[in-house]
Tab-separated table of C-alpha atoms in Angstrom:
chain	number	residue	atom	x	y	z
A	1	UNK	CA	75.479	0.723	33.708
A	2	UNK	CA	78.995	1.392	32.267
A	3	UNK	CA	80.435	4.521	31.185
A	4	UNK	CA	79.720	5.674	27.617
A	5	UNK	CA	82.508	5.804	25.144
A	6	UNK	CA	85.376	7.465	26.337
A	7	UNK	CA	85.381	9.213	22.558
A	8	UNK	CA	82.752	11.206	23.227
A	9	UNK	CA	83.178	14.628	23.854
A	10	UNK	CA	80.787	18.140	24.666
A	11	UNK	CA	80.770	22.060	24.978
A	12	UNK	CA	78.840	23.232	28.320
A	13	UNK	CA	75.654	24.366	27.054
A	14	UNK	CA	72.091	24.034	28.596
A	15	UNK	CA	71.879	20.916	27.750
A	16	UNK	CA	73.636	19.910	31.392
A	17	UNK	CA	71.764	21.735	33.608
A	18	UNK	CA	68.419	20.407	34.858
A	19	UNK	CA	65.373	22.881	34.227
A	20	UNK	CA	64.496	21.903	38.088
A	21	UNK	CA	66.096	20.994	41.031
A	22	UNK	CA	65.217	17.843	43.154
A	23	UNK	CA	61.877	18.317	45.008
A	24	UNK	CA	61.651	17.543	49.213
A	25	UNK	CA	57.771	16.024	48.938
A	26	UNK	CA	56.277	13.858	46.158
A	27	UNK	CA	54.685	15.843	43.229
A	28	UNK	CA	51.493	15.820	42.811
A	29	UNK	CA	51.688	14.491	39.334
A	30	UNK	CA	52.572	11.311	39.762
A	31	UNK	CA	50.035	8.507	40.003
A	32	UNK	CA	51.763	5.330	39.280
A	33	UNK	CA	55.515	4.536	39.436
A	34	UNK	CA	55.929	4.866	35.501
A	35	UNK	CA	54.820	8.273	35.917
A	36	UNK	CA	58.757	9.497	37.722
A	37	UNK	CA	59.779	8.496	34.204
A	38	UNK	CA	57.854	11.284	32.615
A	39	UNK	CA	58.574	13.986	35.469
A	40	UNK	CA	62.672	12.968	35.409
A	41	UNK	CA	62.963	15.015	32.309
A	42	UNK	CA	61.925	18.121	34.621
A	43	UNK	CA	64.600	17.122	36.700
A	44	UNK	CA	67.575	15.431	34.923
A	45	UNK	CA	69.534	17.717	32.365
A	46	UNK	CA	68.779	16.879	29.103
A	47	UNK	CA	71.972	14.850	28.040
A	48	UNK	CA	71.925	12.722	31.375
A	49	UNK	CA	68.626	12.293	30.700
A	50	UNK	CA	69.303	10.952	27.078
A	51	UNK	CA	72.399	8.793	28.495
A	52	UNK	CA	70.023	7.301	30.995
A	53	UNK	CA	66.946	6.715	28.914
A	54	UNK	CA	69.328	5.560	26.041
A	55	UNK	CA	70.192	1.930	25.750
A	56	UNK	CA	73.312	1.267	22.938
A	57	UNK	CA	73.065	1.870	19.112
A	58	UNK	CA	69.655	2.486	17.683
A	59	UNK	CA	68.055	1.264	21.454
A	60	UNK	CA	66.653	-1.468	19.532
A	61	UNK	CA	66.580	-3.937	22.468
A	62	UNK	CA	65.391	-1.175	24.439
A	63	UNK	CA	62.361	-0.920	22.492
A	64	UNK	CA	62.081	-4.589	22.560
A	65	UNK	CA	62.135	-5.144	26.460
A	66	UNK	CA	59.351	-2.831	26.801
A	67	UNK	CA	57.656	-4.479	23.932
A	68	UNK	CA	57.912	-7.583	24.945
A	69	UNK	CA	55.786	-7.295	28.348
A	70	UNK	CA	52.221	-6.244	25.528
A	71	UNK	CA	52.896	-9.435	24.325
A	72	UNK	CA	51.392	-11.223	27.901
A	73	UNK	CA	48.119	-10.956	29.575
A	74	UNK	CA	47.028	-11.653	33.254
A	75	UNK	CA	43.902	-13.742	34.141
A	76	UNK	CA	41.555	-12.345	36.232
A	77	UNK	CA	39.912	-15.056	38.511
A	78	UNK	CA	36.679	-14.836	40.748
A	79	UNK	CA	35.635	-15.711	44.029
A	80	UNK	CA	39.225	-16.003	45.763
A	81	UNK	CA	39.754	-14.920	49.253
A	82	UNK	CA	43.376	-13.188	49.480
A	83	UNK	CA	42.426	-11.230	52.709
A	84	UNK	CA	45.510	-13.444	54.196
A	85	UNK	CA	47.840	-12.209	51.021
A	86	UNK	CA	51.092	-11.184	51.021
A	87	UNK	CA	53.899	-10.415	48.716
A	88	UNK	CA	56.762	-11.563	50.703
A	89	UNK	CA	59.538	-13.528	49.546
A	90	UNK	CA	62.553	-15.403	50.256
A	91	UNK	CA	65.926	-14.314	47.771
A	92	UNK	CA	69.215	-15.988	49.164
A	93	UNK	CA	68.198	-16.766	52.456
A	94	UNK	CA	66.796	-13.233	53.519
A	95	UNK	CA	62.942	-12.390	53.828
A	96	UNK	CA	61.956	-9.765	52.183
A	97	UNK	CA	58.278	-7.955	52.451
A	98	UNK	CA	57.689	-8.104	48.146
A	99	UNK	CA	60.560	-9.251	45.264
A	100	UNK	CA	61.630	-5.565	44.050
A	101	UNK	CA	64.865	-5.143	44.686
A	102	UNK	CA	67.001	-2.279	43.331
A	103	UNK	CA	69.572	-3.211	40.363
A	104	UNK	CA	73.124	-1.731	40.566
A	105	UNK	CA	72.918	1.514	38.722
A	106	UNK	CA	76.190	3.565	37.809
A	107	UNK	CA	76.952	7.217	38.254
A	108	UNK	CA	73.353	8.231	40.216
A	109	UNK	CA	74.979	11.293	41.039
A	110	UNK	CA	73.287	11.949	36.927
A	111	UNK	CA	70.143	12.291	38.910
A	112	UNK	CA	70.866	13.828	42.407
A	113	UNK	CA	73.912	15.604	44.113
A	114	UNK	CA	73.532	12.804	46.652
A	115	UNK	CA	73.045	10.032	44.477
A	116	UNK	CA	73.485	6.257	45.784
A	117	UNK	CA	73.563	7.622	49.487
A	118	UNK	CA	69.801	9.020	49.127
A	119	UNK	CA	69.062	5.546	47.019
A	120	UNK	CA	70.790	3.915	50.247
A	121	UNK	CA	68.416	5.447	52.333
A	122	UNK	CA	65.549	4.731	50.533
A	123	UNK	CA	66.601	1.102	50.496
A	124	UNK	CA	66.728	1.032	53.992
A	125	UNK	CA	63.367	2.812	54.938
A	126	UNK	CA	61.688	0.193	52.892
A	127	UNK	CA	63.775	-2.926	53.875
A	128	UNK	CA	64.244	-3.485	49.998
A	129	UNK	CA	67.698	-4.909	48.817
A	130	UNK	CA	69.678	-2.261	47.083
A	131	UNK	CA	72.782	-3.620	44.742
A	132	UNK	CA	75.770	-1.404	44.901
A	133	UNK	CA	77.324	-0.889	41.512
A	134	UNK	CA	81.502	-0.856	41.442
A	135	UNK	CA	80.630	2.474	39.319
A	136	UNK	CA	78.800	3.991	42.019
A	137	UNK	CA	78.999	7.541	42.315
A	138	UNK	CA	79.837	7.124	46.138
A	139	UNK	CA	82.189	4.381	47.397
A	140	UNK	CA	80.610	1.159	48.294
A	141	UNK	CA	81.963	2.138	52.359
A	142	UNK	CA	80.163	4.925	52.256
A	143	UNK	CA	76.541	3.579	50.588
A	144	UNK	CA	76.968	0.815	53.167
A	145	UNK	CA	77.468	3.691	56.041
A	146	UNK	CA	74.016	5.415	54.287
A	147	UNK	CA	72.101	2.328	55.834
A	148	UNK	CA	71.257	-0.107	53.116
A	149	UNK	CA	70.442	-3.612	54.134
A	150	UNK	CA	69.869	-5.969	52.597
A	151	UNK	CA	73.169	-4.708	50.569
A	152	UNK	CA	74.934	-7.045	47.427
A	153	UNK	CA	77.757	-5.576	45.830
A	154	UNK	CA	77.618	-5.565	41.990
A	155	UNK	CA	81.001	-6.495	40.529
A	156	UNK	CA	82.755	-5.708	37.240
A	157	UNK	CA	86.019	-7.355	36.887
A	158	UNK	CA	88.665	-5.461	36.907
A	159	UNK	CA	91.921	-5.552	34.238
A	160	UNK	CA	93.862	-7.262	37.517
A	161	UNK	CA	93.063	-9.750	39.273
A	162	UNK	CA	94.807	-7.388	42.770
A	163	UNK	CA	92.348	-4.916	41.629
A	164	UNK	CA	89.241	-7.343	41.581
A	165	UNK	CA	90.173	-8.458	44.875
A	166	UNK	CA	90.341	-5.266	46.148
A	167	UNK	CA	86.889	-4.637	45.311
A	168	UNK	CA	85.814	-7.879	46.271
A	169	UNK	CA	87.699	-7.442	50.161
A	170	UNK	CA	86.662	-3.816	50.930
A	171	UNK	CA	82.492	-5.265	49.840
A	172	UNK	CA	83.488	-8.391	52.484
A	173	UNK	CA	84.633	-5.714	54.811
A	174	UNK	CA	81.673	-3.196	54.567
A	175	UNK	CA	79.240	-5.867	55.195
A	176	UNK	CA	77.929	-7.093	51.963
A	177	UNK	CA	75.740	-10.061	51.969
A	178	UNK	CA	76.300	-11.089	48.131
A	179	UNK	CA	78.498	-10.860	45.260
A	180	UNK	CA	76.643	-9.680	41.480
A	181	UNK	CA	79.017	-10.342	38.807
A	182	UNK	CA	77.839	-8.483	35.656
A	183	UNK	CA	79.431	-10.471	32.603
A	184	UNK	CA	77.545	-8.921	29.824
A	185	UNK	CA	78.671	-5.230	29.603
A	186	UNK	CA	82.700	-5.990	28.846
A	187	UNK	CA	82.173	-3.962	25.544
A	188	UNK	CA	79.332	-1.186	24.958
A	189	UNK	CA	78.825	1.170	22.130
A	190	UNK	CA	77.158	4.042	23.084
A	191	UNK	CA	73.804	4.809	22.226
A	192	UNK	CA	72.867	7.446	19.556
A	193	UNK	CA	70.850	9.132	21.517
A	194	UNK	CA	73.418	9.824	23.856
A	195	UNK	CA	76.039	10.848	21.070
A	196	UNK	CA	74.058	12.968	19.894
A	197	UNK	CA	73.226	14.699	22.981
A	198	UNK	CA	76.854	15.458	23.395
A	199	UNK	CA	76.767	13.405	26.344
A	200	UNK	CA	79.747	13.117	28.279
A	201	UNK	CA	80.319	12.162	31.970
A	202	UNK	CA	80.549	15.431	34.497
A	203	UNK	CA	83.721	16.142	36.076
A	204	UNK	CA	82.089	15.829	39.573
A	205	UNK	CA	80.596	12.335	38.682
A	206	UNK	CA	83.135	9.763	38.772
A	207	UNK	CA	83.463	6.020	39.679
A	208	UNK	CA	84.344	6.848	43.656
A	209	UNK	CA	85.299	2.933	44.214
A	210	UNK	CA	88.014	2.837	41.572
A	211	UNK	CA	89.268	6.288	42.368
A	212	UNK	CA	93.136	4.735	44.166
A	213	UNK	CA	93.092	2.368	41.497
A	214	UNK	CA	95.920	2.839	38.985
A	215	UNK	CA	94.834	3.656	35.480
A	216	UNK	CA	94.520	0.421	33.117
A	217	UNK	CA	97.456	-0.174	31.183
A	218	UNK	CA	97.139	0.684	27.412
A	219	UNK	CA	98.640	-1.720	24.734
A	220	UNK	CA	98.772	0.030	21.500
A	221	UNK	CA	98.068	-2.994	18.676
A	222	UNK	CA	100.195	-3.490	16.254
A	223	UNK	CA	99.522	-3.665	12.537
A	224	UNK	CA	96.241	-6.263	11.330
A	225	UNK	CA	95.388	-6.533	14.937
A	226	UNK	CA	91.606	-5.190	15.743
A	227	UNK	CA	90.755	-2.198	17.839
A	228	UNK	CA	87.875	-4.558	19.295
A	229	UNK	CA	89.792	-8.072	20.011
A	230	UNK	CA	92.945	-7.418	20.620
A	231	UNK	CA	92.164	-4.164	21.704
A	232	UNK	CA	88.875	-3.713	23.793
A	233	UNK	CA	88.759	-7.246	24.597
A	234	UNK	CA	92.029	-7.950	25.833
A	235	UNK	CA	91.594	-8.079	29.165
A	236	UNK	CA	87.571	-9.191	29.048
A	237	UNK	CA	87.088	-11.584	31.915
A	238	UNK	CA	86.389	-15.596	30.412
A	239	UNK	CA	85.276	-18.457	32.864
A	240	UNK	CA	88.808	-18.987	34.407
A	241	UNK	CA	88.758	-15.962	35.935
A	242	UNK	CA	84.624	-16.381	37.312
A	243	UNK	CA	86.197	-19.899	38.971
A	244	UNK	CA	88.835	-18.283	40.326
A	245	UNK	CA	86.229	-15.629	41.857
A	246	UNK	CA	84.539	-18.046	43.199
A	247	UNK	CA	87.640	-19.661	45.019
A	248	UNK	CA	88.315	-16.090	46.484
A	249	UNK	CA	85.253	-15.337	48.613
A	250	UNK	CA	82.712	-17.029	50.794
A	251	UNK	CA	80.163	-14.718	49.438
A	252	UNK	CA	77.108	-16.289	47.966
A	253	UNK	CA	77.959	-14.925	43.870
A	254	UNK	CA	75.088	-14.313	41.387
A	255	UNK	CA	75.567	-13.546	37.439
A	256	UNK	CA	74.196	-10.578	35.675
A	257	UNK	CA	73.661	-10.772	32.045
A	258	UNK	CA	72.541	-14.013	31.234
A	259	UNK	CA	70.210	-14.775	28.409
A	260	UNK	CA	70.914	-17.822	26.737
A	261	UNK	CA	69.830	-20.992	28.175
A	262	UNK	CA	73.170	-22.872	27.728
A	263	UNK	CA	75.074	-20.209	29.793
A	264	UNK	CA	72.381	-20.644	32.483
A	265	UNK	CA	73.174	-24.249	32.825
A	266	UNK	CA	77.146	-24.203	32.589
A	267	UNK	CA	76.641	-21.430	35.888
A	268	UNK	CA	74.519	-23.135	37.490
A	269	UNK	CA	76.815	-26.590	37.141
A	270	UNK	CA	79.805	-24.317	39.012
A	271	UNK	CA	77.959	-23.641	41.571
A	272	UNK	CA	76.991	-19.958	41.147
A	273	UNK	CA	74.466	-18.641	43.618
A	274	UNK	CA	71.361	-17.475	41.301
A	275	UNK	CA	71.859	-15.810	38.254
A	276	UNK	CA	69.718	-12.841	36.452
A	277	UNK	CA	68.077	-12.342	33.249
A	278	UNK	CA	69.568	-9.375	31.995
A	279	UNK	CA	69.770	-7.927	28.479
A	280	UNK	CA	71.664	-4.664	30.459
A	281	UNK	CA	68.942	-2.595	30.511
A	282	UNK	CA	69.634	-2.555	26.466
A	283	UNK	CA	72.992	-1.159	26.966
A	284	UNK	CA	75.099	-3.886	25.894
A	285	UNK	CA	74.211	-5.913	22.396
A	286	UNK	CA	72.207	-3.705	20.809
A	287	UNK	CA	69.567	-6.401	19.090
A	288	UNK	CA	70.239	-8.784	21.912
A	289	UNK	CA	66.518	-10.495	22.737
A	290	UNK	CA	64.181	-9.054	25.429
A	291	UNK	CA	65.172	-10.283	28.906
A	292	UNK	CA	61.172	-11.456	29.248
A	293	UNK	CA	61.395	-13.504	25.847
A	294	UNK	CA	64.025	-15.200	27.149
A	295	UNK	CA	63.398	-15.620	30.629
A	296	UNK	CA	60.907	-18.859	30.221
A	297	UNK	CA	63.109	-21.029	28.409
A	298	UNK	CA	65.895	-19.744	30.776
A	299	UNK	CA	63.703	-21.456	33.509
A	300	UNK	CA	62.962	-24.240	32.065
A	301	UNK	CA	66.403	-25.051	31.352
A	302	UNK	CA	67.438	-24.211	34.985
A	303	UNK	CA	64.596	-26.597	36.846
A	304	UNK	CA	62.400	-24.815	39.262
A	305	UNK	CA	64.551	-24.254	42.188
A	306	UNK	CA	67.335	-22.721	40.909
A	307	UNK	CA	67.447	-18.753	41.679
A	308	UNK	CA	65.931	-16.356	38.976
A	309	UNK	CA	66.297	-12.920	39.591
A	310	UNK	CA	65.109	-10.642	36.382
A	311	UNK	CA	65.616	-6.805	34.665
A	312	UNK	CA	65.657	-5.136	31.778
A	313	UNK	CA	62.256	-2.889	31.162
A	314	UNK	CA	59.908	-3.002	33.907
A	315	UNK	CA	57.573	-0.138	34.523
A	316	UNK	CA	54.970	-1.207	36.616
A	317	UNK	CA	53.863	-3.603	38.830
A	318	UNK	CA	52.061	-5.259	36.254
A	319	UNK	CA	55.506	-6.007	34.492
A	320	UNK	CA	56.694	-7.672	37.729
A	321	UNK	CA	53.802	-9.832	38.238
A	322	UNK	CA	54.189	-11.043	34.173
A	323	UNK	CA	57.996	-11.807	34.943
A	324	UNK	CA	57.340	-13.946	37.755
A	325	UNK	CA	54.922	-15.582	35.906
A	326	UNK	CA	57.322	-16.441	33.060
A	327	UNK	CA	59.781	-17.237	35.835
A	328	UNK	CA	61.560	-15.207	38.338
A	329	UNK	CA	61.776	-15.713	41.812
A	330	UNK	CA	61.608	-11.347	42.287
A	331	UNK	CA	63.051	-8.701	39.939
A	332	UNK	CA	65.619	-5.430	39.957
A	333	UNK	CA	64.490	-2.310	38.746
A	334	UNK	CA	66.777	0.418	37.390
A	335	UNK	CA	66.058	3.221	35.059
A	336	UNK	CA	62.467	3.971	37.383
A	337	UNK	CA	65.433	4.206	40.383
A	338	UNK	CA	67.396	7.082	38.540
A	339	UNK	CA	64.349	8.782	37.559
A	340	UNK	CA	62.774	8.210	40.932
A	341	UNK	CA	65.693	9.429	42.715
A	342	UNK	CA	66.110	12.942	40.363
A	343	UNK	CA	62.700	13.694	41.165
A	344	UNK	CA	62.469	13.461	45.044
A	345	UNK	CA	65.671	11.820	46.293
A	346	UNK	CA	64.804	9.197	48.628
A	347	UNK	CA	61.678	10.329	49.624
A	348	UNK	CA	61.013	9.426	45.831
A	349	UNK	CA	62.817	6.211	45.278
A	350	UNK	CA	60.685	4.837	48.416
A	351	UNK	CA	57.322	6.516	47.165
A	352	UNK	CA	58.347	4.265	43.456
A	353	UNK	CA	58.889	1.004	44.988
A	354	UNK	CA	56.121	1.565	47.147
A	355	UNK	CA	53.987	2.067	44.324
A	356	UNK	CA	55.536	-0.773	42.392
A	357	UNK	CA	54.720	-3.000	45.187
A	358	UNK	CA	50.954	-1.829	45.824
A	359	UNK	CA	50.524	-2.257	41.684
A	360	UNK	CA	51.774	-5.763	42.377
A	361	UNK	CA	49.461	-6.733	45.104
A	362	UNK	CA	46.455	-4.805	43.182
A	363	UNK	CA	47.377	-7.236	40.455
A	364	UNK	CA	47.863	-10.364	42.616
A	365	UNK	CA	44.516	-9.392	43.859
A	366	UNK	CA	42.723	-9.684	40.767
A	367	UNK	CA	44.727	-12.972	39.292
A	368	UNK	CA	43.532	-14.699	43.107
A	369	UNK	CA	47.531	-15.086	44.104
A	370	UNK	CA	47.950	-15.109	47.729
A	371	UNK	CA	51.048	-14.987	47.652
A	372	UNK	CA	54.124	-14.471	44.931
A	373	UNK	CA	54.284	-18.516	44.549
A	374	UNK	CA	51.062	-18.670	43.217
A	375	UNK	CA	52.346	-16.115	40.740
A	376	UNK	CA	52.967	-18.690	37.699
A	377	UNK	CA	52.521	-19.407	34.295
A	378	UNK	CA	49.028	-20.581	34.177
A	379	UNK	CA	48.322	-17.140	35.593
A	380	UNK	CA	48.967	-15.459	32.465
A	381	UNK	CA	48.010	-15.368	28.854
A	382	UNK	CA	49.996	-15.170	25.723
A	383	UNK	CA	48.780	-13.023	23.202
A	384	UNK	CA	49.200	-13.350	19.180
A	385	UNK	CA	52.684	-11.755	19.483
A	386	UNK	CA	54.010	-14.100	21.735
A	387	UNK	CA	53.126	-17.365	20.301
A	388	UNK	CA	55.668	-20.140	20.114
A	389	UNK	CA	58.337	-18.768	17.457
A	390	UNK	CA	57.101	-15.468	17.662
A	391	UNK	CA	58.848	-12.090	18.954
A	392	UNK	CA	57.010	-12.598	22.190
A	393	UNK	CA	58.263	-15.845	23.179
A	394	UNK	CA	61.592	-16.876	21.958
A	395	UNK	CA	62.111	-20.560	21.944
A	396	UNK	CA	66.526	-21.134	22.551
A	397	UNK	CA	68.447	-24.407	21.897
């Protein structure tokens, strides 16, 4: 997630301190993974807690991406034998033992002095794909060093192209298997909830992998110009500068952000690796549709072999099973990372995504899936709010 407004400003109060600090064994309180969400407010200070939770504007699409997973309903079936089942699968070559992989989250050290490096490790004790974000809290040498792997780098572009290829080398050189290009976040307005928490970034929390880079240049506009596109938007990347990315590595790249069918097909005509269904979490266009409403028709514009990773609200393993029935080939979870990780560290980000995965495979169980292909859409049911033309299932152009 991007930083919030740089506008934003706060007094030290104790609103930024954390009523506890990170524990070194699992609570007993939590039962299921959507449970560290509850608990994180324990252990993140209130206005990092608020930024986190928060979305942009009135969190309307945050509402709506939670929403949006009540609207489906999983058949149980009888009589299947899925002694032999497994939730392994396959995402850009590499085997993985279930399709949770961990989206790039900015700034963990929010949630723990050690932030991405205890993630990192957590990642690695469970084999589980961890995406770097360029806003890490930690440089991405240094998260590599912390034993992640399967390891993408998530990639914002920066306002030069020497700077983008900076970021885009020193991922190459740390052993990065694949490139996430986030292309939905180039402007966010911050949420309310975080504004009025008086939430502003700590001094100790900064973007580590853009610390030598010089400071963007600021263009002052002249008079009728806009603040927003001549101002904000200036230097937003378009598709020249994704083809020229792609021209600069021999990195597999993926696109974050995508929610419109159209843009799924002109990505996947040039070539891109995979792309994923992203609404941001909620933290970009505030009213933007729920990832999950869009996700089928994404598919179904994209054939079935294309590469569908999906975000944006999943709690449970329940949630993951109803997006790859709608469509994805495995999913990233973020907000359950940063509360996972405040709580416990790594011991707790493990301890959520092996939850995550056992809710899965209790749910896989039940629906007769023995494995995540079987997961599909004649698995599931829609229910009156997601009829066709409904807030449930959005029907695209």
């Amino acid at each position: 997630m991007p930083g919030p407004c740089p506008a934003l400003t706060f007094t030290m109060s104790e609103s930024f301190l954390p009523l506890q600090q990170p524990m070194d064994s699992i609570p007993a309180e939590i039962r299921c993974a959507q449970d560290y969400e509850l608990l994180a407010q324990r252990f993140m200070a209130p206005a990092s807690y608020a930024y986190v939770a928060g979305g942009s504007g009135r969190d309307a699409t945050v509402e709506a991406n939670r929403a949006a997973f009540d609207s489906w309903a999983v058949y149980p079936r009888l009589l299947r034998d899925v002694s032999g089942a497994h939730a392994r699968v396959t995402i850009g070559g590499q085997e993985l033992s279930h399709p949770i992989m961990l989206a790039p989250v900015a700034f963990q050290k929010l949630a723990h002095p050690r932030g991405e490096l205890e993630t990192a490790r957590a990642a690695a004790a469970l084999q589980t794909c961890m995406v770097s974000s360029t806003l890490a809290s930690y440089t991405l040498e240094e998260i590599a060093a912390a034993g992640a792997f399967p390891r993408w780098f998530q990639l914002y572009f920066q306002p030069t192209r020497e700077g983008t290829l900076d970021l885009l080398r020193r991922a190459e050189g740390a052993g990065y298997g694949a490139i996430m290009v986030t292309l939905d976040a180039s402007i966010q307005v911050a949420s309310l909830r975080a504004l009025r928490a008086n939430f502003q970034m700590p001094p100790d929390c900064i973007a580590a992998n853009l610390r030598d880079h010089a400071a963007p240049e600021v263009k002052e506009t002249v008079a009728g110009d806009s603040r927003i596109f001549q101002g904000v938007m200036r230097t937003a990347p378009t598709w020249r500068d994704l083809e020229w990315l792609m021209t600069q590595t021999a990195l597999p790249i993926w696109v974050k952000g995508v929610l419109h069918p159209q843009d799924a097909c002109a990505l996947q005509s040039r070539g891109v690796a995979g792309i994923v269904v992203s609404n941001h979490g909620g933290r970009s266009l505030d009213g933007a549709p729920a990832s999950l409403q869009v996700l089928p028709a994404i598919r179904a514009a994209v054939g079935e072999d294309f590469p569908l990773l999906f975000d944006s609200g999943i709690r449970s393993g329940l949630d993951i099973f109803k997006a790859l029935a709608l469509g994805a080939n495995a999913v990233m979870i973020g907000r359950l990372q940063m509360y996972a990780l405040s709580v416990a560290g790594a011991l707790g980000v493990a301890h959520m995504i092996r939850l995550l995965q056992e809710e899965l495979e209790v749910c896989m169980a039940q629906a007769g899936c023995v494995t995540v292909t079987e997961i599909d859409r004649a698995t599931v049911a829609a229910t009156a709010a997601a009829k066709p033309g409904s807030a449930g299932n959005l029907e695209l152009p």
